[in-house]
CSV table of C-alpha atoms in Angstrom, one decimal:
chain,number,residue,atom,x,y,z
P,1,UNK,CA,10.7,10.1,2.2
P,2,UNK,CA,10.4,8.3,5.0
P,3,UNK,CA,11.9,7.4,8.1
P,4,UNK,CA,15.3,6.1,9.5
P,5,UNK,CA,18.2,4.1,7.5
P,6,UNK,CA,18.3,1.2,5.3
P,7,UNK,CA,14.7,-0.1,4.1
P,8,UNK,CA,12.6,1.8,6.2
P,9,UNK,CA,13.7,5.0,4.3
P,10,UNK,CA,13.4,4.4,0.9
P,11,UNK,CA,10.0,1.8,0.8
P,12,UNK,CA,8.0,4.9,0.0
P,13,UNK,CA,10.3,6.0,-3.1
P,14,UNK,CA,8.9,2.6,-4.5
P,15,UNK,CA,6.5,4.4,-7.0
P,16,UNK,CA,6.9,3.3,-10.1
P,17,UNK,CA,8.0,0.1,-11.9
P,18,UNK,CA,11.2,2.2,-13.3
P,19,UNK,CA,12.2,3.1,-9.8
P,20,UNK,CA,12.2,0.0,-8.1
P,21,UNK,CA,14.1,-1.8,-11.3
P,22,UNK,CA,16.6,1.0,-10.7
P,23,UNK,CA,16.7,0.2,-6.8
P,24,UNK,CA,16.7,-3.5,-7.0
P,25,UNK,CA,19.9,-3.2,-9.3
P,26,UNK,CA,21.7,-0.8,-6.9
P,27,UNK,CA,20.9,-2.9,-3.7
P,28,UNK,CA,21.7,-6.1,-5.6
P,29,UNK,CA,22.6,-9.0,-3.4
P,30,UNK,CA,24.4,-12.5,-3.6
P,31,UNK,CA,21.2,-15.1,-4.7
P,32,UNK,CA,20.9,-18.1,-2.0
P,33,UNK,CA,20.8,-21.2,-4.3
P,34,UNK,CA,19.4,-24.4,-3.4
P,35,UNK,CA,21.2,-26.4,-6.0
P,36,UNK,CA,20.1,-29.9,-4.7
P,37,UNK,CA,17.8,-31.8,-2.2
P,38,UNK,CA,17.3,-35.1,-0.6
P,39,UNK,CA,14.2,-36.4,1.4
P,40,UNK,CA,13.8,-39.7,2.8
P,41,UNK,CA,10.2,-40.6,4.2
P,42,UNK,CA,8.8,-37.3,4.3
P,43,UNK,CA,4.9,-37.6,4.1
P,44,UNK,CA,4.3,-39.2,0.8
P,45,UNK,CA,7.5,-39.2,-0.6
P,46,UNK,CA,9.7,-42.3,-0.1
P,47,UNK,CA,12.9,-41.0,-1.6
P,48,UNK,CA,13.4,-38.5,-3.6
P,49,UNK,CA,17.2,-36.7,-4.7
P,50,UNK,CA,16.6,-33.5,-7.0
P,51,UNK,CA,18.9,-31.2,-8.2
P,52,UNK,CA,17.1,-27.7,-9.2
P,53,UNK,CA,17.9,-24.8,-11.9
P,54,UNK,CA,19.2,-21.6,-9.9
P,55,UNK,CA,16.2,-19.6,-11.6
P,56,UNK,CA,13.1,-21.4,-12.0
P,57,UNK,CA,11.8,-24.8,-10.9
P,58,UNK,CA,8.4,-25.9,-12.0
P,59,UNK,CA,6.4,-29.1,-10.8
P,60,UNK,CA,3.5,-30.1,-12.4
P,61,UNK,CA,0.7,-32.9,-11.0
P,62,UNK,CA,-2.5,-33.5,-9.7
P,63,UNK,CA,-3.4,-32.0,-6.4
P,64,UNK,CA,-2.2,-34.8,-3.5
P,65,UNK,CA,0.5,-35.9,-5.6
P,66,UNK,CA,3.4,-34.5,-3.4
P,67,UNK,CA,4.1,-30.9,-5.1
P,68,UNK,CA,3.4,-29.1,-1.7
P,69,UNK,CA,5.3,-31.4,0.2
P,70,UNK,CA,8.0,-31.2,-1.8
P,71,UNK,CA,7.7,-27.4,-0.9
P,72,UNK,CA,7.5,-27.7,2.6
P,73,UNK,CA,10.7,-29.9,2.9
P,74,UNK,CA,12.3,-26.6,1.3
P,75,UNK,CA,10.3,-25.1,4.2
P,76,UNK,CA,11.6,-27.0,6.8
P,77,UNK,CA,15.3,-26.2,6.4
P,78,UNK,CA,14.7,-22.8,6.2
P,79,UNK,CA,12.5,-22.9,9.6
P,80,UNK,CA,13.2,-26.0,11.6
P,81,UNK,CA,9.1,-26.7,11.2
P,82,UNK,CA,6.1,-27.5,8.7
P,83,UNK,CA,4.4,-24.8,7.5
P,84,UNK,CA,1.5,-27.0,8.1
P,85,UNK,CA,2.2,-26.8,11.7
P,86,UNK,CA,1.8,-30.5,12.0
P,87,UNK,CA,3.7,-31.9,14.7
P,88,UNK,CA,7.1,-33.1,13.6
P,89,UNK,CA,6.3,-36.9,13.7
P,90,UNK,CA,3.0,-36.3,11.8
P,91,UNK,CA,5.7,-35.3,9.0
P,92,UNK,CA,7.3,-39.1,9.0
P,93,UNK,CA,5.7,-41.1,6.2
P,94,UNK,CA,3.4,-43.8,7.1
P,95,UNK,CA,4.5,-46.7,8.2
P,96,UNK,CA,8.4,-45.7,9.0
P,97,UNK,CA,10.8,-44.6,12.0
P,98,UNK,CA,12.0,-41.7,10.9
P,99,UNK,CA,12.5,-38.8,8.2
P,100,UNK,CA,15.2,-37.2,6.8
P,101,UNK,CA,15.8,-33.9,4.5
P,102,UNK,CA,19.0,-32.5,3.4
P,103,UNK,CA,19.7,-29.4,1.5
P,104,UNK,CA,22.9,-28.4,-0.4
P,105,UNK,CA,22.8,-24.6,-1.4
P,106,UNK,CA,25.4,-22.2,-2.5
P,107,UNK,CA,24.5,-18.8,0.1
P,108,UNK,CA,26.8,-15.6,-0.7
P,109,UNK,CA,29.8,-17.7,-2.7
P,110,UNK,CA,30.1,-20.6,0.5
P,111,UNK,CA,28.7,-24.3,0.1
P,112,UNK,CA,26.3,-24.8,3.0
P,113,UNK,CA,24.7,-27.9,3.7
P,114,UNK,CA,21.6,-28.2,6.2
P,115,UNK,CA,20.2,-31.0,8.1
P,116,UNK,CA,16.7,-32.0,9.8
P,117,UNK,CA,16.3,-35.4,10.7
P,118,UNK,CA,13.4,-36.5,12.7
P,119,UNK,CA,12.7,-40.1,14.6
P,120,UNK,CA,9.3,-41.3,16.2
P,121,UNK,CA,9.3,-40.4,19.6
P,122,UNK,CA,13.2,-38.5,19.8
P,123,UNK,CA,14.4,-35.0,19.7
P,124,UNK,CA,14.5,-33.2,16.2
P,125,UNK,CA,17.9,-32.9,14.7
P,126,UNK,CA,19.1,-29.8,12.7
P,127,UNK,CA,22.3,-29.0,11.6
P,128,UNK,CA,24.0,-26.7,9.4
P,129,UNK,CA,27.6,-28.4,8.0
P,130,UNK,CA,27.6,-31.2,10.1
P,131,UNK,CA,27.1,-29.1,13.2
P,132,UNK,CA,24.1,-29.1,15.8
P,133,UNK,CA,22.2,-25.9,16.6
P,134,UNK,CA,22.2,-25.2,20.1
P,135,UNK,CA,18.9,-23.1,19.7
P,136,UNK,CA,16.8,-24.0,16.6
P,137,UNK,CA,16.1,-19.7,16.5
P,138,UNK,CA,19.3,-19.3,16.1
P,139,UNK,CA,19.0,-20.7,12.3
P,140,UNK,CA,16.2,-18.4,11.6
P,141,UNK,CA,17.0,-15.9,9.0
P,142,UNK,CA,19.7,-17.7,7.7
P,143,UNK,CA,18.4,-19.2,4.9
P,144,UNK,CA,15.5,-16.5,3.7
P,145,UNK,CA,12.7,-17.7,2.5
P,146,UNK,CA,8.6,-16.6,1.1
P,147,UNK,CA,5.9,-19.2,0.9
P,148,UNK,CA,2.8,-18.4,-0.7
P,149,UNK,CA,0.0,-21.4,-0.2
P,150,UNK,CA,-3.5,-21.8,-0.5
P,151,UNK,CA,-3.4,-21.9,3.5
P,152,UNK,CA,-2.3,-18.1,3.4
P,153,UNK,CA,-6.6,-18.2,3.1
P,154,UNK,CA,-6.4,-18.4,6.8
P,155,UNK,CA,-4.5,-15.1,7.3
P,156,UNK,CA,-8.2,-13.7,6.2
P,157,UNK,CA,-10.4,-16.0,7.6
P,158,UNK,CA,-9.0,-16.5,10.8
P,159,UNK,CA,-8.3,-14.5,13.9
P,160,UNK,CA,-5.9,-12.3,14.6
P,161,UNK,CA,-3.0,-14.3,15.8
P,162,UNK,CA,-2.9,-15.5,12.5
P,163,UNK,CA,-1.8,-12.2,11.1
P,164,UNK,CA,0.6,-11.6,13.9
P,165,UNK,CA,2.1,-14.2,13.5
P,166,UNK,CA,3.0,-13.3,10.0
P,167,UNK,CA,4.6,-10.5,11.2
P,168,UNK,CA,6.6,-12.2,13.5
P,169,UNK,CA,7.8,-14.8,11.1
P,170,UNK,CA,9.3,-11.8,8.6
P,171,UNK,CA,10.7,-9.7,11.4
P,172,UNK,CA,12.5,-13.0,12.6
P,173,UNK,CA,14.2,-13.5,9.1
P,174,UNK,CA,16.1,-10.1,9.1
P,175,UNK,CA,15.9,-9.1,13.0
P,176,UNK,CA,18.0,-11.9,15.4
P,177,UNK,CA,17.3,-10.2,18.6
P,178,UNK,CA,13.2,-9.5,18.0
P,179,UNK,CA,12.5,-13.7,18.3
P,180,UNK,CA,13.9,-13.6,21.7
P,181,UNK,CA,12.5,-10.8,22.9
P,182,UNK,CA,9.1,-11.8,21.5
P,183,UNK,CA,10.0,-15.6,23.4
P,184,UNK,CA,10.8,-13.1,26.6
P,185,UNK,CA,7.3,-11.7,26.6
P,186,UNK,CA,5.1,-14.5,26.2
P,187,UNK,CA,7.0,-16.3,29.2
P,188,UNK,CA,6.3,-13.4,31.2
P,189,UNK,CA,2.8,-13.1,29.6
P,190,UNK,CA,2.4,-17.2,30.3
P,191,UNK,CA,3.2,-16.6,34.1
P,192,UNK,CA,0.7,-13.7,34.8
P,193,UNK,CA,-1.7,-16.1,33.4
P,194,UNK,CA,-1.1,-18.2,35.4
P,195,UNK,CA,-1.5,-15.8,38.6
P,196,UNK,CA,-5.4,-14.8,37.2
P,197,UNK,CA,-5.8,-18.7,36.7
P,198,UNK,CA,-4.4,-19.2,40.5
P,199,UNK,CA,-7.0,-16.6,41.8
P,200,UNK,CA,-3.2,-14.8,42.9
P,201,UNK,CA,-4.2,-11.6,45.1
P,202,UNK,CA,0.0,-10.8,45.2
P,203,UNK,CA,0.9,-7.5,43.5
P,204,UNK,CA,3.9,-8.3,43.9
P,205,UNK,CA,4.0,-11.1,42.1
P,206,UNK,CA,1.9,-9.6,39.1
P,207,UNK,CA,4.6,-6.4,38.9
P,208,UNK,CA,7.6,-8.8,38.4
P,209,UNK,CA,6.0,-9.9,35.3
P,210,UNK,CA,4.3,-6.9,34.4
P,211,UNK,CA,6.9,-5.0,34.2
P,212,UNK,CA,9.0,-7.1,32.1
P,213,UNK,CA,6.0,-7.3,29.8
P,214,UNK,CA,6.5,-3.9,29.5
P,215,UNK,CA,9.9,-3.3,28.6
P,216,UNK,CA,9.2,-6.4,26.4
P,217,UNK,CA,6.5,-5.2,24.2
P,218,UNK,CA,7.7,-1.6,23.9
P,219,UNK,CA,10.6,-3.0,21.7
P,220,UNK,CA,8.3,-5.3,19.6
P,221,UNK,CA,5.7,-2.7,19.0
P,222,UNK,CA,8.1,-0.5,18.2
P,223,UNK,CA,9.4,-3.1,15.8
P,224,UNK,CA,6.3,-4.1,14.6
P,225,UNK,CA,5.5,-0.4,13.7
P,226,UNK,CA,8.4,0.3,11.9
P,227,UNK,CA,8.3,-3.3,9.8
P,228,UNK,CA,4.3,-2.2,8.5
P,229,UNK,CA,5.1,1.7,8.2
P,230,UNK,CA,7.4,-0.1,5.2
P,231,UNK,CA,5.8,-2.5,4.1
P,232,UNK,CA,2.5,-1.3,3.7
P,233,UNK,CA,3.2,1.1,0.5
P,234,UNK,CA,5.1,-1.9,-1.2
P,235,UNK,CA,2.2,-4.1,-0.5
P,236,UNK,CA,-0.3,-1.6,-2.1
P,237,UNK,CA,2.1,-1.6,-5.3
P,238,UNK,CA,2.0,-5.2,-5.6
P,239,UNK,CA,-1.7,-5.2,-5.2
P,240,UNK,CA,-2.4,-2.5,-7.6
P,241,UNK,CA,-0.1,-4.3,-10.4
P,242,UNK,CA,-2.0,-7.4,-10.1
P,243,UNK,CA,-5.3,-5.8,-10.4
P,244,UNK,CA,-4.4,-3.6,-12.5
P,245,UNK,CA,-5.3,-0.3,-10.4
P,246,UNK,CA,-8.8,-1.2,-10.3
P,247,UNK,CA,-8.9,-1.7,-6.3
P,248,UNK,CA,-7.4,0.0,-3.4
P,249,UNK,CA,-6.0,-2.5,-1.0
P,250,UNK,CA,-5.0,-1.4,2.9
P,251,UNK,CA,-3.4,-2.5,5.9
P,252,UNK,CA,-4.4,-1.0,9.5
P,253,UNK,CA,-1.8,-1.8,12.3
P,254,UNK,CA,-3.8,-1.8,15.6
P,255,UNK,CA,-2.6,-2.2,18.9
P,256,UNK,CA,-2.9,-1.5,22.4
P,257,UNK,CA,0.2,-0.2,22.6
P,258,UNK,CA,-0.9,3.1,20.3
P,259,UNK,CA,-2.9,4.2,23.7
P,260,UNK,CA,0.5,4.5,26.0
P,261,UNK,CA,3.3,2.1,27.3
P,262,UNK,CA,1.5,-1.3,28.4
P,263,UNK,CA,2.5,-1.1,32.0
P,264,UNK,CA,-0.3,1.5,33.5
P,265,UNK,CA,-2.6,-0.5,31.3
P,266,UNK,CA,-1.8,-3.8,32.7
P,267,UNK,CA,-2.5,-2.5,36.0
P,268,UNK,CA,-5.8,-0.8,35.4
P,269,UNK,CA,-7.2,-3.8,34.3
P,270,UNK,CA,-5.6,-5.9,36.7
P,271,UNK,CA,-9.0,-6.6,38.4
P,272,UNK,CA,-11.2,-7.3,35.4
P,273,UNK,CA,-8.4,-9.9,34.0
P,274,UNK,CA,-8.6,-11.7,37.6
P,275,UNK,CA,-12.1,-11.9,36.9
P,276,UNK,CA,-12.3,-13.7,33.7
P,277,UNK,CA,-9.0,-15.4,34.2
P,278,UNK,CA,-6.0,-13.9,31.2
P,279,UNK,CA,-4.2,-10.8,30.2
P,280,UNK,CA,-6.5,-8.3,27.8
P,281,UNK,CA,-4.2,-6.0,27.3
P,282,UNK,CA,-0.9,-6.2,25.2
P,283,UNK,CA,0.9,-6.8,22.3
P,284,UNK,CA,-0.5,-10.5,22.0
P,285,UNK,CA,-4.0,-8.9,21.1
P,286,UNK,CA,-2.1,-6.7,17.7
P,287,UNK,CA,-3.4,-6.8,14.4
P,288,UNK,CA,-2.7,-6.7,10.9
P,289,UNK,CA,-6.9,-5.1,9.5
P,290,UNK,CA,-6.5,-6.3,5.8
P,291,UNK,CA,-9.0,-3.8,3.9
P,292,UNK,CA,-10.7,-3.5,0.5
P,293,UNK,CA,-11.5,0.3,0.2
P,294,UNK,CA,-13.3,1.0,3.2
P,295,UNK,CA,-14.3,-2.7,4.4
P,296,UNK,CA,-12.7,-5.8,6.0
P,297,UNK,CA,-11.2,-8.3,2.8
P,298,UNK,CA,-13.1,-11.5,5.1
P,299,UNK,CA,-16.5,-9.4,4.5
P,300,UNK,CA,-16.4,-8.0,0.9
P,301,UNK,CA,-14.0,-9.9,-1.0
P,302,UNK,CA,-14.4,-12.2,-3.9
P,303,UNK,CA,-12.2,-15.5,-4.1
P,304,UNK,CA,-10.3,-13.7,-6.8
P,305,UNK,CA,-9.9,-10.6,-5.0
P,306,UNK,CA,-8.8,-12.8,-1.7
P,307,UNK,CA,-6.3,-14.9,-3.9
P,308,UNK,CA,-4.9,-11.0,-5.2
P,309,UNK,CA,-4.2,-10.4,-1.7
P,310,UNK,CA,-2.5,-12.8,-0.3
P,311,UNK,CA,0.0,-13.0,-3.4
P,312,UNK,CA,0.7,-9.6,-3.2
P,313,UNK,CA,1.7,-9.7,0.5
P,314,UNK,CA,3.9,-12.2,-0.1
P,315,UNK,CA,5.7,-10.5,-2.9
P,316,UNK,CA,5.6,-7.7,-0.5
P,317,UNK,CA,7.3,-9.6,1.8
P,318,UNK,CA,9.7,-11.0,-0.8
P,319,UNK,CA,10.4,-7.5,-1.4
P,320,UNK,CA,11.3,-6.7,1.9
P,321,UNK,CA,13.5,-9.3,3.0
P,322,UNK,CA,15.7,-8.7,0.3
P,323,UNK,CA,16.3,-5.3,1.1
P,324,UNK,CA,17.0,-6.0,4.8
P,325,UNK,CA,18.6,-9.6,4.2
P,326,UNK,CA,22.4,-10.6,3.8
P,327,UNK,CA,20.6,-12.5,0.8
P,328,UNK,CA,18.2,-13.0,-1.9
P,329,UNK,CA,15.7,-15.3,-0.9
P,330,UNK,CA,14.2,-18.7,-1.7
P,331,UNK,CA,10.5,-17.9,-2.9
P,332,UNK,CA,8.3,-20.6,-3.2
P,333,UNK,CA,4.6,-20.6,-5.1
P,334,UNK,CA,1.9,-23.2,-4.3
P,335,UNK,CA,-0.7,-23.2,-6.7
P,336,UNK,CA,-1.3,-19.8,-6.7
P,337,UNK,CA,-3.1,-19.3,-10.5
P,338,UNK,CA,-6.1,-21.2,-8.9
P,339,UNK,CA,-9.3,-18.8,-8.6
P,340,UNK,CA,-7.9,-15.8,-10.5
P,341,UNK,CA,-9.0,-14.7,-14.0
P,342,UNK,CA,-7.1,-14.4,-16.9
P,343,UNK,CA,-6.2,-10.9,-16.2
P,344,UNK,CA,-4.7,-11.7,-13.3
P,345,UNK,CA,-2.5,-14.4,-14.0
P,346,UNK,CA,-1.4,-12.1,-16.5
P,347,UNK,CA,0.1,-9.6,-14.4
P,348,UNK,CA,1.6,-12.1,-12.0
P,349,UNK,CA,3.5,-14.1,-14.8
P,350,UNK,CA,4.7,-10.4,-15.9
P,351,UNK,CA,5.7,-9.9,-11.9
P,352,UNK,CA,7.3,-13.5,-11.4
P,353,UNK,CA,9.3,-13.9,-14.9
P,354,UNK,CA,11.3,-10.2,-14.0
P,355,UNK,CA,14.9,-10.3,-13.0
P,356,UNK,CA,13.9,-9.1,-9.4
P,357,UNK,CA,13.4,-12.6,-7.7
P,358,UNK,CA,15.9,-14.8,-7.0
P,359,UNK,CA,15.1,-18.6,-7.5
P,360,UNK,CA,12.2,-19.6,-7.8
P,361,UNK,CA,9.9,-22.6,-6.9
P,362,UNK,CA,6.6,-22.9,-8.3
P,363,UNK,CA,3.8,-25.8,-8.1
P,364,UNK,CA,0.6,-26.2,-10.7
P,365,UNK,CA,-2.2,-28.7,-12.1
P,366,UNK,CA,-2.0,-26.9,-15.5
P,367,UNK,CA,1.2,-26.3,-17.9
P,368,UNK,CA,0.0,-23.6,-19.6
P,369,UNK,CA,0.9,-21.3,-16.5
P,370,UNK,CA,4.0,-23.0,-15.8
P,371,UNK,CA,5.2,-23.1,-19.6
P,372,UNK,CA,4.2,-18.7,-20.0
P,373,UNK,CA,6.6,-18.2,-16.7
P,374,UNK,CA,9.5,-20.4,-18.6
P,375,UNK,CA,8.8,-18.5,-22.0
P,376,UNK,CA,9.3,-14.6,-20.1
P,377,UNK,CA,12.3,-16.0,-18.0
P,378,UNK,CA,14.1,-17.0,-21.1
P,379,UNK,CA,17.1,-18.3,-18.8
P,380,UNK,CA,17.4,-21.8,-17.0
P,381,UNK,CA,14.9,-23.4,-15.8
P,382,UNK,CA,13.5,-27.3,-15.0
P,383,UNK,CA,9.9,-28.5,-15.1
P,384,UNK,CA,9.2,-31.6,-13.0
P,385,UNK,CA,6.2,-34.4,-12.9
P,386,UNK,CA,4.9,-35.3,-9.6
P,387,UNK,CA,3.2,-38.7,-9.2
P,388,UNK,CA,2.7,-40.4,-5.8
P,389,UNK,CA,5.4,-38.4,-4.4
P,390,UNK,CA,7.6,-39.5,-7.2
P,391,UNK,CA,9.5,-36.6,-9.6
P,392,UNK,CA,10.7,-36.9,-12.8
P,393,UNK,CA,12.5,-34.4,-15.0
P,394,UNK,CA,10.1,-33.7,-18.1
P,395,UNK,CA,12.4,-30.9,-19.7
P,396,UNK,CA,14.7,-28.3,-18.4
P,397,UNK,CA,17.9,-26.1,-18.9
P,398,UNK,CA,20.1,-26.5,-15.6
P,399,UNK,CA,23.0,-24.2,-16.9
């Protein structure tokens, strides 16, 4: 069932655990490995030069040691930016010029190496083999990659642009052309602001940007629709493994754009927008409803419950971007046992140590976890200590 080719018609055929095994081996893919990494004055770590397992990486220390930053160097050559969404020089350790990360991976058989290099007060520098971008979007989607973080809390607790922008970000990975025209809307959306703000009487003016708002966020709706009509039964699976069927876990897709095309919307409430001074209508108001049964997850939900869901959509998200990828991708776990029960952790070391995921990167303040996931895996692995954004290789099998 289902509609349309590739992913989008066979995520509901994702029933059981024997099915997807059975998929997952006959849409195997090349793994992305990121074999070694360097990092020069990035946040707390002075200098670091690691060399990683394919399979599983572990990193064990107190909580401001450097584990997550370690993670979100990874982040930043797969995305040009910190997940933190800190401005780049924020990033540059205290008291230095400049930071530098480099990452050496073997991506479908080739050597690649990528480059981000930042200096106080200069443009960033990225490059892939030696070579400048001329558009930092362009490198999106190249080298795949799922973050799961204790900041994911926000995708709950905060408004909806939160949400849509995790949409965006995993539509980006798989889909070049839906960044720009998402970048083409908001500039369009930007400049009709900008009339209300002006007190602009033009209609003129106001159907030049209206109207390529329009043909704008048909596509992305469109897009958006397709991406959660997927994703949404895979997400459920992954939500029902880790809590063990006990809870039904949803996701509504609302938007404006469900009424009609934006346009005639746009200029119906042309008048009221003038009034208060921005756009109420369009695909920049979407969300992403995350449910518990019949209630909002921010109202009802338990910390455990919370944690449950945010893992499971990004193993949801893991899952899709390596159907739809030219890749397997990089997945990367920040401290994601904290707040769960026993039960719980349970079913996730079960879900993480199968052969479904690629290599993996995984941060904790207790072995125990970290030693289970190495004990399933059975195949190489490397656990690090992290000290004052120091790492040192307790124990590992590289080969």
């Amino acid at each position: 069932a289902g509609g349309g080719p590739g992913y989008f018609g066979k995520a509901f055929m994702f029933e059981t655990e024997k099915i997807c095994v059975c998929l997952w081996k006959q849409n195997d893919k090349p793994d992305m490995i990121l074999s070694r990494l360097s990092i020069v004055n990035f946040k707390n770590i002075a200098q670091a030069d690691l060399q990683f397992s394919p399979n599983i990486n572990c990193f064990l220390g107190n909580n401001g040691m450097g584990k997550s930053n370690l993670l979100d160097a990874i982040y930043y050559l797969s995305f040009c930016k910190s997940y933190t969404r800190n401005p780049d020089s924020q990033n540059i350790r205290h008291g230095e010029e400049f930071f530098v990360i480099q990452g050496y991976y073997e991506r479908n058989g080739n050597d690649e190496e990528l480059y981000c290099g930042i200096k106080r007060r200069q443009k960033k520098s990225f490059k892939r083999n030696k070579k400048e971008y001329d558009r930092l979007s362009d490198h999106i989607g190249f080298a795949p990659l799922v973050l799961s973080t204790p900041s994911d809390n926000e995708l709950i607790l905060s408004g909806s642009e939160e949400r849509r922008k995790f949409i965006d970000q995993v539509i980006s990975q798989f889909d070049k052309p839906y960044l720009g025209i998402l970048i083409r809307y908001n500039k369009a959306l930007e400049q009709r602001n900008a009339l209300l703000r002006q007190e602009c009487t033009d209609e003129m003016l106001y159907d030049i940007w209206e109207v390529q708002m329009d043909s704008a966020a048909a596509e992305i709706y469109e897009s958006r629709r397709r991406f959660l009509q997927a994703f949404i039964p895979v997400f459920r699976r992954f939500y029902g493994e880790i809590a063990s069927q006990n809870e039904v876990a949803d996701l509504i897709y609302t938007s404006h754009l469900a009424d009609g095309p934006l346009l005639p919307q746009l200029k119906a409430t042309r008048q009221r927008d003038l009034a208060i001074g921005y756009t109420t209508r369009g695909i920049h108001r979407d969300d992403m409803e995350m449910m518990l049964g019949d209630y909002p997850m921010k109202r009802i939900g338990s910390q455990g419950q919370c944690k449950t869901y945010l893992i499971a959509l990004r193993l949801a998200q893991y899952d899709f971007l390596r159907e739809q990828g030219e890749t397997v991708p990089l997945l990367l776990l920040d401290d994601i046992f904290d707040k769960l029960d026993a039960e719980r952790v349970k079913q996730i070391v079960r879900l993480v140590s199968s052969d479904h995921f690629g290599q993996i990167f995984i941060t904790d303040t207790n072995r125990q976890y970290l030693d289970e996931i190495v004990q399933s895996i059975g195949s190489p692995y490397s656990i690090f200590s992290v000290t004052d954004g120091e790492f040192n290789l307790l124990e590992g099998n590289m080969l």
